[in-house]
Amino acid sequence: ASMFWLVLVIASDVCIHRPRPSAVRAKLKFQREELECAPREPGANQAAAADARRPAAGRLLWVLGACMLALGTHFARGAGQAPAAALPSDPTSDMLEAIRNKHQFPVLAAAVIVDGKVVATNVVGFRKRGGSERAQVTDKFHIGSVTKSMTATVAAMLVEQGRISWQTRIGESFADLGTKLHADYRDVTLEQLLAHRGGAPAEPPDDLWKAAWRATGSGQSQRLDFVRGLLARAPETKPGTKAVYSNQGYAIAGVMLEKAVGKPWEELMRTMLFDPLQMKSAGFGAPASPGEVDQPWGHTWKAGAGFRPVPPGPGADNPAAIGPAGTVHCSLPDLAYYVVFHLAGARETGEMLKPGSFKKLHESAGDGYALGWVVLERKWAGGKALMHTGSNTMFYVVVWMAPRRNAAVIVATNVGSDPAFAGCDEAASRLIQRFLPQ
């Protein structure tokens, strides 16, 4: 079951931007071929499979990523077609630069946590392909579906406050819809939605998705309109019977949190998560300012054409309607605070949440998926590993956490699609081998 979810995780965010079923199936085939090389035993398949391929993918849109705290060595090295050998170097930066050049990424960044402390944060390359602006360790990356675990974390905080319950039903939160709420959704719970077992569709209905792209106004109002449209239709599957990875399910969950508190999801994220963890770089949407190269630009990829930079702006990320599923951006150092927070919670030494709440977030709710995390067994992790990937098809992030070893590895780039999966997983595997030897 865990392997099934692992296959699901990646292909999901790959198509989150503009879902195309044929593209999802193609990605699924690619990910299945790569699956057995995923970071099981880092370096074991080094020669044949670039150390370790991507750990997930499938029709059920998943993706998650994560960033880490900056305490170790920081290097912003050159990009382009060849390494900038004249700049300061260390073995980790050299390794990342070699992988970046191999896959022709504009930027490749990574962070490593050992014994609960960040021991390396490195970035190599340029913010934009063909540009001259070098990437910095403090640069922001779009983290895609890593956002899901953040939404679930805020939900856990609200549950502890008594503002909502894991068993709160859609029918309770949307009582105002009356007969406009499809009967099969009435008894779906918040927990089921966060575990992808609420019956919400894997892909948004075409008319609602087009409307979401055209929508204006606040993110809260856009989400409410989108979710009302979803709830007026029958679920894709019978709720509670089957796992279907769904950004739409997280959109519904996000609106349930908004209704419980009377505040926008974005405000809940800032005040309950970003501010307490001092994630000052965290925000929503494309990281860079319109018309500027002040942060990494996202890049799309097409076979034969390579990578194409996408100018920052509304078209550079998904609509706010599915924000709770994957529109957060932040720096690697700031995301590291978040990862350390979850590592501590998994070891029952965390703050801001009770041990029981962390356990709820980290334990499989069925088929190897918890609430925002994929649950796996890995020898290098000493047993249980938590992972997720994230991509809006223009950025890509992968995070692996090993709670028993109090360690984690995060890799990020500003491209999406197949090349990003292969390159980032190769980097993750080598970092595990280097910093977390068995």
Coordinates of C-alpha atoms in Angstrom, one line a residue:
A1 CA 0.0 0.0 0.0
S2 CA 2.8 2.4 0.8
M3 CA 4.4 1.8 -2.5
F4 CA 1.1 2.5 -4.2
W5 CA 0.9 5.9 -2.5
L6 CA 4.5 6.5 -3.3
V7 CA 3.7 6.1 -7.0
L8 CA 0.8 8.5 -6.6
V9 CA 2.7 11.3 -5.0
I10 CA 4.6 12.7 -7.9
A11 CA 2.4 12.6 -10.9
S12 CA -0.1 14.6 -9.1
D13 CA 1.5 18.0 -8.8
V14 CA 3.0 17.4 -12.1
C15 CA -0.4 18.1 -13.5
I16 CA -1.8 20.4 -10.9
H17 CA -1.2 23.4 -13.1
R18 CA -3.4 22.4 -16.1
P19 CA -4.6 18.8 -15.7
R20 CA -4.2 16.7 -18.8
P21 CA -5.1 13.0 -18.3
S22 CA -2.8 11.9 -21.1
A23 CA 0.1 13.7 -19.5
V24 CA -0.7 12.2 -16.1
R25 CA -0.7 8.7 -17.6
A26 CA 2.6 9.3 -19.3
K27 CA 4.1 10.6 -16.1
L28 CA 2.7 7.6 -14.2
K29 CA 4.5 5.2 -16.6
F30 CA 7.8 7.1 -16.1
Q31 CA 7.5 7.1 -12.3
R32 CA 6.7 3.4 -12.1
E33 CA 9.8 2.6 -14.1
E34 CA 11.8 4.8 -11.7
L35 CA 10.1 3.7 -8.5
E36 CA 12.2 0.8 -7.5
C37 CA 15.3 3.1 -7.5
A38 CA 13.7 5.6 -5.1
P39 CA 15.8 6.4 -2.0
R40 CA 15.6 3.0 -0.5
E41 CA 19.2 2.3 -0.1
P42 CA 21.0 5.5 -1.2
G43 CA 23.7 4.9 -3.7
A44 CA 22.9 1.3 -4.2
N45 CA 21.8 1.9 -7.8
Q46 CA 24.2 4.7 -8.4
A47 CA 25.7 3.6 -11.6
A48 CA 22.6 2.4 -13.3
A49 CA 20.0 4.8 -12.0
A50 CA 21.7 8.1 -10.9
D51 CA 21.7 7.0 -7.3
A52 CA 18.0 7.0 -6.7
R53 CA 15.1 8.1 -8.7
R54 CA 12.1 9.9 -7.7
P55 CA 10.1 8.4 -4.9
A56 CA 6.5 8.7 -6.2
A57 CA 4.1 9.4 -8.9
G58 CA 0.7 8.5 -10.2
R59 CA -2.6 9.6 -11.5
L60 CA -3.6 10.8 -8.1
L61 CA -2.0 14.2 -8.0
W62 CA 0.6 14.4 -5.3
V63 CA 3.5 16.4 -4.6
L64 CA 5.3 17.8 -1.8
G65 CA 8.4 19.3 -1.0
A66 CA 10.1 20.9 1.9
C67 CA 12.9 23.4 2.7
M68 CA 15.4 23.5 5.5
L69 CA 17.0 25.8 8.0
A70 CA 20.3 27.6 7.1
L71 CA 23.0 26.9 9.7
G72 CA 25.6 25.0 7.7
T73 CA 27.8 26.1 4.8
H74 CA 26.2 28.4 2.2
F75 CA 27.4 28.6 -1.3
A76 CA 25.8 30.3 -4.3
R77 CA 27.7 28.9 -7.2
G78 CA 27.5 29.6 -10.9
A79 CA 25.2 28.0 -13.5
G80 CA 25.0 28.1 -17.2
Q81 CA 26.3 25.2 -19.2
A82 CA 29.5 24.8 -17.2
P83 CA 30.5 24.9 -13.5
A84 CA 31.8 28.2 -12.2
A85 CA 35.0 26.7 -10.9
A86 CA 36.5 30.0 -9.8
L87 CA 33.9 30.4 -7.1
P88 CA 34.2 29.0 -3.5
S89 CA 33.5 25.3 -3.4
D90 CA 32.9 22.4 -1.1
P91 CA 32.1 18.7 -1.8
T92 CA 28.4 19.2 -1.4
S93 CA 28.2 22.2 -3.8
D94 CA 30.5 20.3 -6.2
M95 CA 28.1 17.4 -6.2
L96 CA 25.0 19.6 -6.7
E97 CA 26.7 21.5 -9.5
A98 CA 27.6 18.3 -11.3
I99 CA 24.0 17.1 -11.1
R100 CA 22.7 20.6 -12.1
N101 CA 24.8 20.6 -15.2
K102 CA 24.0 17.0 -16.1
H103 CA 20.2 17.8 -16.1
Q104 CA 20.6 21.4 -17.3
F105 CA 18.7 22.9 -14.4
P106 CA 18.8 26.7 -13.9
V107 CA 19.1 26.2 -10.1
L108 CA 19.6 23.2 -7.7
A109 CA 19.4 23.7 -4.0
A110 CA 19.5 21.4 -1.0
A111 CA 19.4 21.2 2.8
V112 CA 20.4 18.5 5.2
I113 CA 19.4 18.1 8.8
V114 CA 21.3 15.7 11.1
D115 CA 20.5 15.2 14.8
G116 CA 17.9 17.9 14.5
K117 CA 20.3 20.5 13.3
V118 CA 20.9 21.9 9.8
V119 CA 24.4 20.9 8.7
A120 CA 24.3 22.0 5.1
T121 CA 22.3 24.4 3.0
N122 CA 23.7 24.8 -0.5
V123 CA 22.5 26.4 -3.8
V124 CA 24.1 26.4 -7.2
G125 CA 23.0 28.0 -10.4
F126 CA 21.0 31.0 -11.7
R127 CA 17.5 32.3 -10.9
K128 CA 16.5 32.3 -14.5
R129 CA 17.8 30.2 -17.5
G130 CA 19.9 32.5 -19.6
G131 CA 20.0 35.2 -16.9
S132 CA 23.0 36.5 -14.9
E133 CA 21.4 36.7 -11.5
R134 CA 23.0 34.0 -9.2
A135 CA 20.8 32.1 -6.9
Q136 CA 21.2 32.7 -3.1
V137 CA 20.7 30.4 -0.2
T138 CA 17.9 32.7 1.0
D139 CA 16.0 32.5 -2.3
K140 CA 12.4 31.4 -2.3
F141 CA 11.1 28.2 -4.0
H142 CA 7.5 27.2 -4.7
I143 CA 6.9 24.1 -2.7
G144 CA 3.7 22.8 -4.3
S145 CA 2.0 20.0 -2.5
V146 CA 4.2 20.3 0.6
T147 CA 1.6 22.9 1.3
K148 CA -0.8 20.0 2.1
S149 CA 1.0 19.0 5.3
M150 CA 0.9 22.7 6.4
T151 CA -2.8 22.9 5.9
A152 CA -3.2 19.7 7.9
T153 CA -0.9 21.1 10.6
V154 CA -3.1 24.2 10.9
A155 CA -6.1 22.0 11.1
A156 CA -4.6 20.1 14.0
M157 CA -4.0 23.3 15.8
L158 CA -7.6 24.3 15.3
V159 CA -8.7 20.9 16.5
E160 CA -6.7 21.4 19.7
Q161 CA -8.3 24.8 20.2
G162 CA -11.8 23.2 19.8
R163 CA -12.7 25.3 16.8
I164 CA -13.2 22.3 14.6
S165 CA -13.0 18.5 14.9
W166 CA -11.3 15.8 12.8
Q167 CA -14.9 14.4 12.6
T168 CA -16.5 17.6 11.6
R169 CA -18.7 16.8 8.6
I170 CA -19.1 18.8 5.3
G171 CA -22.8 18.9 6.0
E172 CA -22.1 20.8 9.3
S173 CA -19.6 23.3 7.7
F174 CA -21.8 23.9 4.7
A175 CA -25.3 23.8 6.2
D176 CA -26.0 27.0 4.3
L177 CA -25.9 25.1 1.0
G178 CA -29.1 23.2 1.8
T179 CA -30.2 21.1 -1.1
K180 CA -27.3 22.5 -3.2
L181 CA -25.0 20.2 -1.3
H182 CA -24.9 16.7 -2.9
A183 CA -26.2 14.2 -0.4
D184 CA -23.1 11.9 -0.8
Y185 CA -20.8 14.6 0.6
R186 CA -22.8 15.4 3.7
D187 CA -21.1 12.9 6.0
V188 CA -17.6 13.3 4.7
T189 CA -15.2 14.4 7.5
L190 CA -12.3 16.8 7.7
E191 CA -10.0 14.0 8.4
Q192 CA -11.2 12.0 5.3
L193 CA -10.5 15.0 3.1
L194 CA -7.0 15.5 4.5
A195 CA -6.3 11.8 4.0
H196 CA -7.6 11.8 0.3
R197 CA -10.5 9.5 1.3
G198 CA -13.4 11.9 1.0
G199 CA -14.4 11.1 -2.5
A200 CA -13.3 14.4 -4.0
P201 CA -12.2 14.2 -7.6
A202 CA -8.6 13.7 -8.7
E203 CA -9.0 16.4 -11.3
P204 CA -11.2 19.5 -11.2
P205 CA -14.3 19.7 -13.5
D206 CA -13.3 21.6 -16.6
D207 CA -15.9 24.4 -16.1
L208 CA -14.9 25.0 -12.5
W209 CA -11.2 24.9 -13.4
K210 CA -11.6 27.5 -16.2
A211 CA -13.7 29.7 -13.9
A212 CA -11.0 29.4 -11.2
W213 CA -8.4 30.7 -13.7
R214 CA -10.7 33.7 -14.6
A215 CA -11.7 34.4 -11.0
T216 CA -10.8 37.7 -9.3
G217 CA -11.3 38.9 -5.8
S218 CA -9.9 37.5 -2.5
G219 CA -8.5 34.0 -2.3
Q220 CA -11.2 33.2 0.2
S221 CA -14.0 34.1 -2.1
Q222 CA -12.4 32.3 -5.0
R223 CA -12.2 29.1 -2.9
L224 CA -15.7 29.3 -1.7
D225 CA -17.1 29.6 -5.3
F226 CA -14.9 26.7 -6.4
V227 CA -15.8 24.5 -3.5
R228 CA -19.6 25.2 -3.8
G229 CA -19.3 24.0 -7.4
L230 CA -17.6 20.8 -6.3
L231 CA -20.0 20.0 -3.6
A232 CA -23.0 20.4 -5.9
R233 CA -21.8 17.3 -7.8
A234 CA -21.5 13.7 -6.9
P235 CA -18.2 12.5 -5.4
E236 CA -15.8 10.7 -7.7
T237 CA -15.8 7.6 -5.5
K238 CA -17.8 6.6 -2.5
P239 CA -16.4 8.5 0.5
G240 CA -14.3 6.4 2.9
T241 CA -13.8 3.5 0.5
K242 CA -11.0 4.5 -1.7
A243 CA -8.0 6.8 -1.7
V244 CA -8.0 9.4 -4.5
Y245 CA -5.3 12.0 -4.3
S246 CA -7.2 15.2 -4.7
N247 CA -6.2 18.9 -4.6
Q248 CA -9.9 19.5 -4.6
G249 CA -10.3 17.7 -1.3
Y250 CA -7.8 20.0 0.3
A251 CA -9.6 23.0 -1.1
I252 CA -12.8 21.8 0.6
A253 CA -10.9 21.2 3.8
G254 CA -9.4 24.7 3.6
V255 CA -12.8 26.3 3.3
M256 CA -14.0 24.2 6.3
L257 CA -11.2 25.8 8.3
E258 CA -12.0 29.2 7.1
K259 CA -15.7 28.8 8.0
A260 CA -14.7 27.4 11.5
V261 CA -12.7 30.5 12.3
G262 CA -14.0 33.2 10.0
K263 CA -10.6 34.0 8.6
P264 CA -8.9 33.4 5.2
W265 CA -6.7 30.3 4.9
E266 CA -3.8 32.6 4.1
E267 CA -4.2 34.4 7.4
L268 CA -4.4 31.2 9.3
M269 CA -1.2 30.0 7.7
R270 CA 0.6 33.2 8.5
T271 CA -0.6 33.7 12.1
M272 CA -0.6 30.0 13.2
L273 CA 2.3 28.6 11.4
F274 CA 4.6 31.0 9.5
D275 CA 4.9 33.6 12.3
P276 CA 5.4 31.3 15.2
L277 CA 8.1 29.4 13.2
Q278 CA 9.6 32.7 12.0
M279 CA 9.2 31.7 8.4
K280 CA 9.5 35.4 7.3
S281 CA 10.0 34.5 3.6
A282 CA 6.8 32.4 3.4
G283 CA 4.1 33.6 1.0
F284 CA 1.8 32.4 -1.7
G285 CA 2.1 32.1 -5.5
A286 CA 5.1 32.6 -7.7
P287 CA 8.1 33.7 -5.6
A288 CA 9.5 36.5 -7.9
S289 CA 8.1 40.0 -8.4
P290 CA 6.5 40.7 -11.8
G291 CA 9.0 41.9 -14.2
E292 CA 11.9 41.3 -11.9
V293 CA 14.5 38.5 -11.4
D294 CA 14.7 39.1 -7.6
Q295 CA 13.8 35.4 -6.9
P296 CA 14.0 32.2 -9.0
W297 CA 11.6 32.0 -11.9
G298 CA 9.7 28.8 -12.6
H299 CA 10.5 26.9 -15.8
T300 CA 8.4 24.6 -18.0
W301 CA 9.9 21.8 -20.0
K302 CA 9.1 20.2 -23.3
A303 CA 11.0 17.4 -25.0
G304 CA 13.1 18.8 -27.8
A305 CA 12.6 22.4 -26.7
G306 CA 14.1 22.2 -23.2
F307 CA 13.3 24.6 -20.3
R308 CA 11.4 27.8 -20.8
P309 CA 11.3 30.5 -18.1
V310 CA 7.8 31.6 -17.0
P311 CA 7.4 35.3 -16.1
P312 CA 6.1 35.9 -12.6
G313 CA 2.5 36.8 -12.3
P314 CA -1.0 35.2 -12.1
G315 CA -0.2 32.6 -14.8
A316 CA 2.9 31.5 -13.0
D317 CA 1.1 29.5 -10.4
N318 CA -2.2 27.7 -9.7
P319 CA -5.4 29.6 -8.9
A320 CA -6.0 30.6 -5.3
A321 CA -9.0 28.3 -5.4
I322 CA -6.8 25.3 -4.6
G323 CA -4.4 27.3 -2.3
P324 CA -4.6 24.8 0.6
A325 CA -3.4 22.0 -1.7
G326 CA -0.3 23.7 -3.0
T327 CA 0.5 27.5 -3.5
V328 CA 3.0 28.2 -0.7
H329 CA 6.5 29.5 -1.4
C330 CA 9.4 30.1 1.0
S331 CA 13.1 29.9 1.3
L332 CA 15.0 26.7 2.1
P333 CA 16.1 28.1 5.5
D334 CA 12.5 28.9 6.5
L335 CA 11.2 25.6 5.3
A336 CA 13.8 24.0 7.4
Y337 CA 12.2 25.5 10.5
Y338 CA 9.1 23.7 9.4
V339 CA 10.8 20.4 8.8
V340 CA 12.7 20.6 12.2
F341 CA 9.3 21.3 13.8
H342 CA 7.8 18.1 12.4
L343 CA 10.9 16.1 13.3
A344 CA 10.7 17.2 16.9
G345 CA 7.0 16.5 16.9
A346 CA 7.6 12.9 15.6
R347 CA 10.0 12.4 18.5
E348 CA 7.5 13.8 21.1
T349 CA 9.7 16.8 21.8
G350 CA 7.8 19.3 19.6
E351 CA 6.1 22.5 20.5
M352 CA 2.8 24.2 19.3
L353 CA 1.1 20.8 19.1
K354 CA 0.5 17.9 21.5
P355 CA 2.2 14.5 20.8
G356 CA -1.1 13.0 19.9
S357 CA -1.7 15.6 17.2
F358 CA 1.7 15.0 15.6
K359 CA 0.9 11.3 15.8
K360 CA -2.4 11.9 13.9
L361 CA -0.5 13.9 11.2
H362 CA 2.2 11.3 10.8
E363 CA 0.4 8.0 10.9
S364 CA -1.1 6.4 7.9
A365 CA -4.8 6.9 7.6
G366 CA -4.9 4.1 5.1
D367 CA -2.8 2.9 2.2
G368 CA 0.3 4.5 3.4
Y369 CA -0.8 8.1 3.4
A370 CA -1.1 10.2 6.6
L371 CA -2.4 13.8 6.7
G372 CA -0.1 15.5 4.2
W373 CA 2.7 12.9 4.3
V374 CA 3.5 9.7 2.6
V375 CA 4.5 7.0 5.1
L376 CA 7.2 4.5 4.1
E377 CA 9.8 2.2 5.5
R378 CA 13.4 2.8 4.6
K379 CA 16.5 1.1 6.0
W380 CA 18.6 4.3 5.9
A381 CA 15.9 6.1 7.9
G382 CA 16.1 3.4 10.6
G383 CA 12.5 2.4 9.8
K384 CA 9.7 4.8 9.3
A385 CA 10.3 7.6 6.8
L386 CA 7.9 10.5 5.9
M387 CA 8.1 12.1 2.5
H388 CA 6.3 14.3 0.1
T389 CA 7.0 16.1 -3.2
G390 CA 5.7 19.4 -4.5
S391 CA 5.4 20.9 -7.9
N392 CA 3.3 23.5 -9.8
T393 CA 4.9 22.1 -13.0
M394 CA 7.4 25.0 -12.9
F395 CA 9.2 24.2 -9.6
Y396 CA 9.9 21.0 -7.9
V397 CA 10.7 20.1 -4.2
V398 CA 11.2 16.8 -2.5
V399 CA 11.6 16.2 1.2
W400 CA 12.6 13.0 3.1
M401 CA 12.3 12.8 6.9
A402 CA 13.7 10.1 9.1
P403 CA 12.2 10.7 12.5
R404 CA 14.1 7.9 14.3
R405 CA 17.4 9.4 13.1
N406 CA 16.1 13.0 13.7
A407 CA 17.3 13.7 10.2
A408 CA 16.0 15.0 6.9
V409 CA 17.1 15.8 3.3
I410 CA 15.5 18.4 1.0
V411 CA 16.2 19.2 -2.6
A412 CA 14.6 21.9 -4.7
T413 CA 14.8 23.2 -8.3
N414 CA 13.0 25.8 -10.4
V415 CA 11.9 23.4 -13.1
G416 CA 9.1 20.8 -13.2
S417 CA 8.4 17.6 -15.1
D418 CA 10.5 14.4 -15.6
P419 CA 14.0 16.0 -15.6
A420 CA 13.3 17.5 -12.2
F421 CA 12.2 14.2 -10.7
A422 CA 15.3 12.4 -11.8
G423 CA 17.8 15.1 -10.9
C424 CA 16.4 15.9 -7.5
D425 CA 16.1 12.3 -6.5
E426 CA 19.7 11.7 -7.6
A427 CA 20.8 14.6 -5.4
A428 CA 18.7 13.4 -2.5
S429 CA 20.2 9.9 -2.7
R430 CA 23.7 11.2 -2.7
L431 CA 23.0 13.5 0.2
I432 CA 21.6 10.6 2.2
Q433 CA 24.6 8.6 1.4
R434 CA 27.0 11.4 2.3
F435 CA 25.3 12.6 5.5
L436 CA 23.3 9.7 6.8
P437 CA 25.5 6.6 6.2
Q438 CA 24.1 3.4 7.6

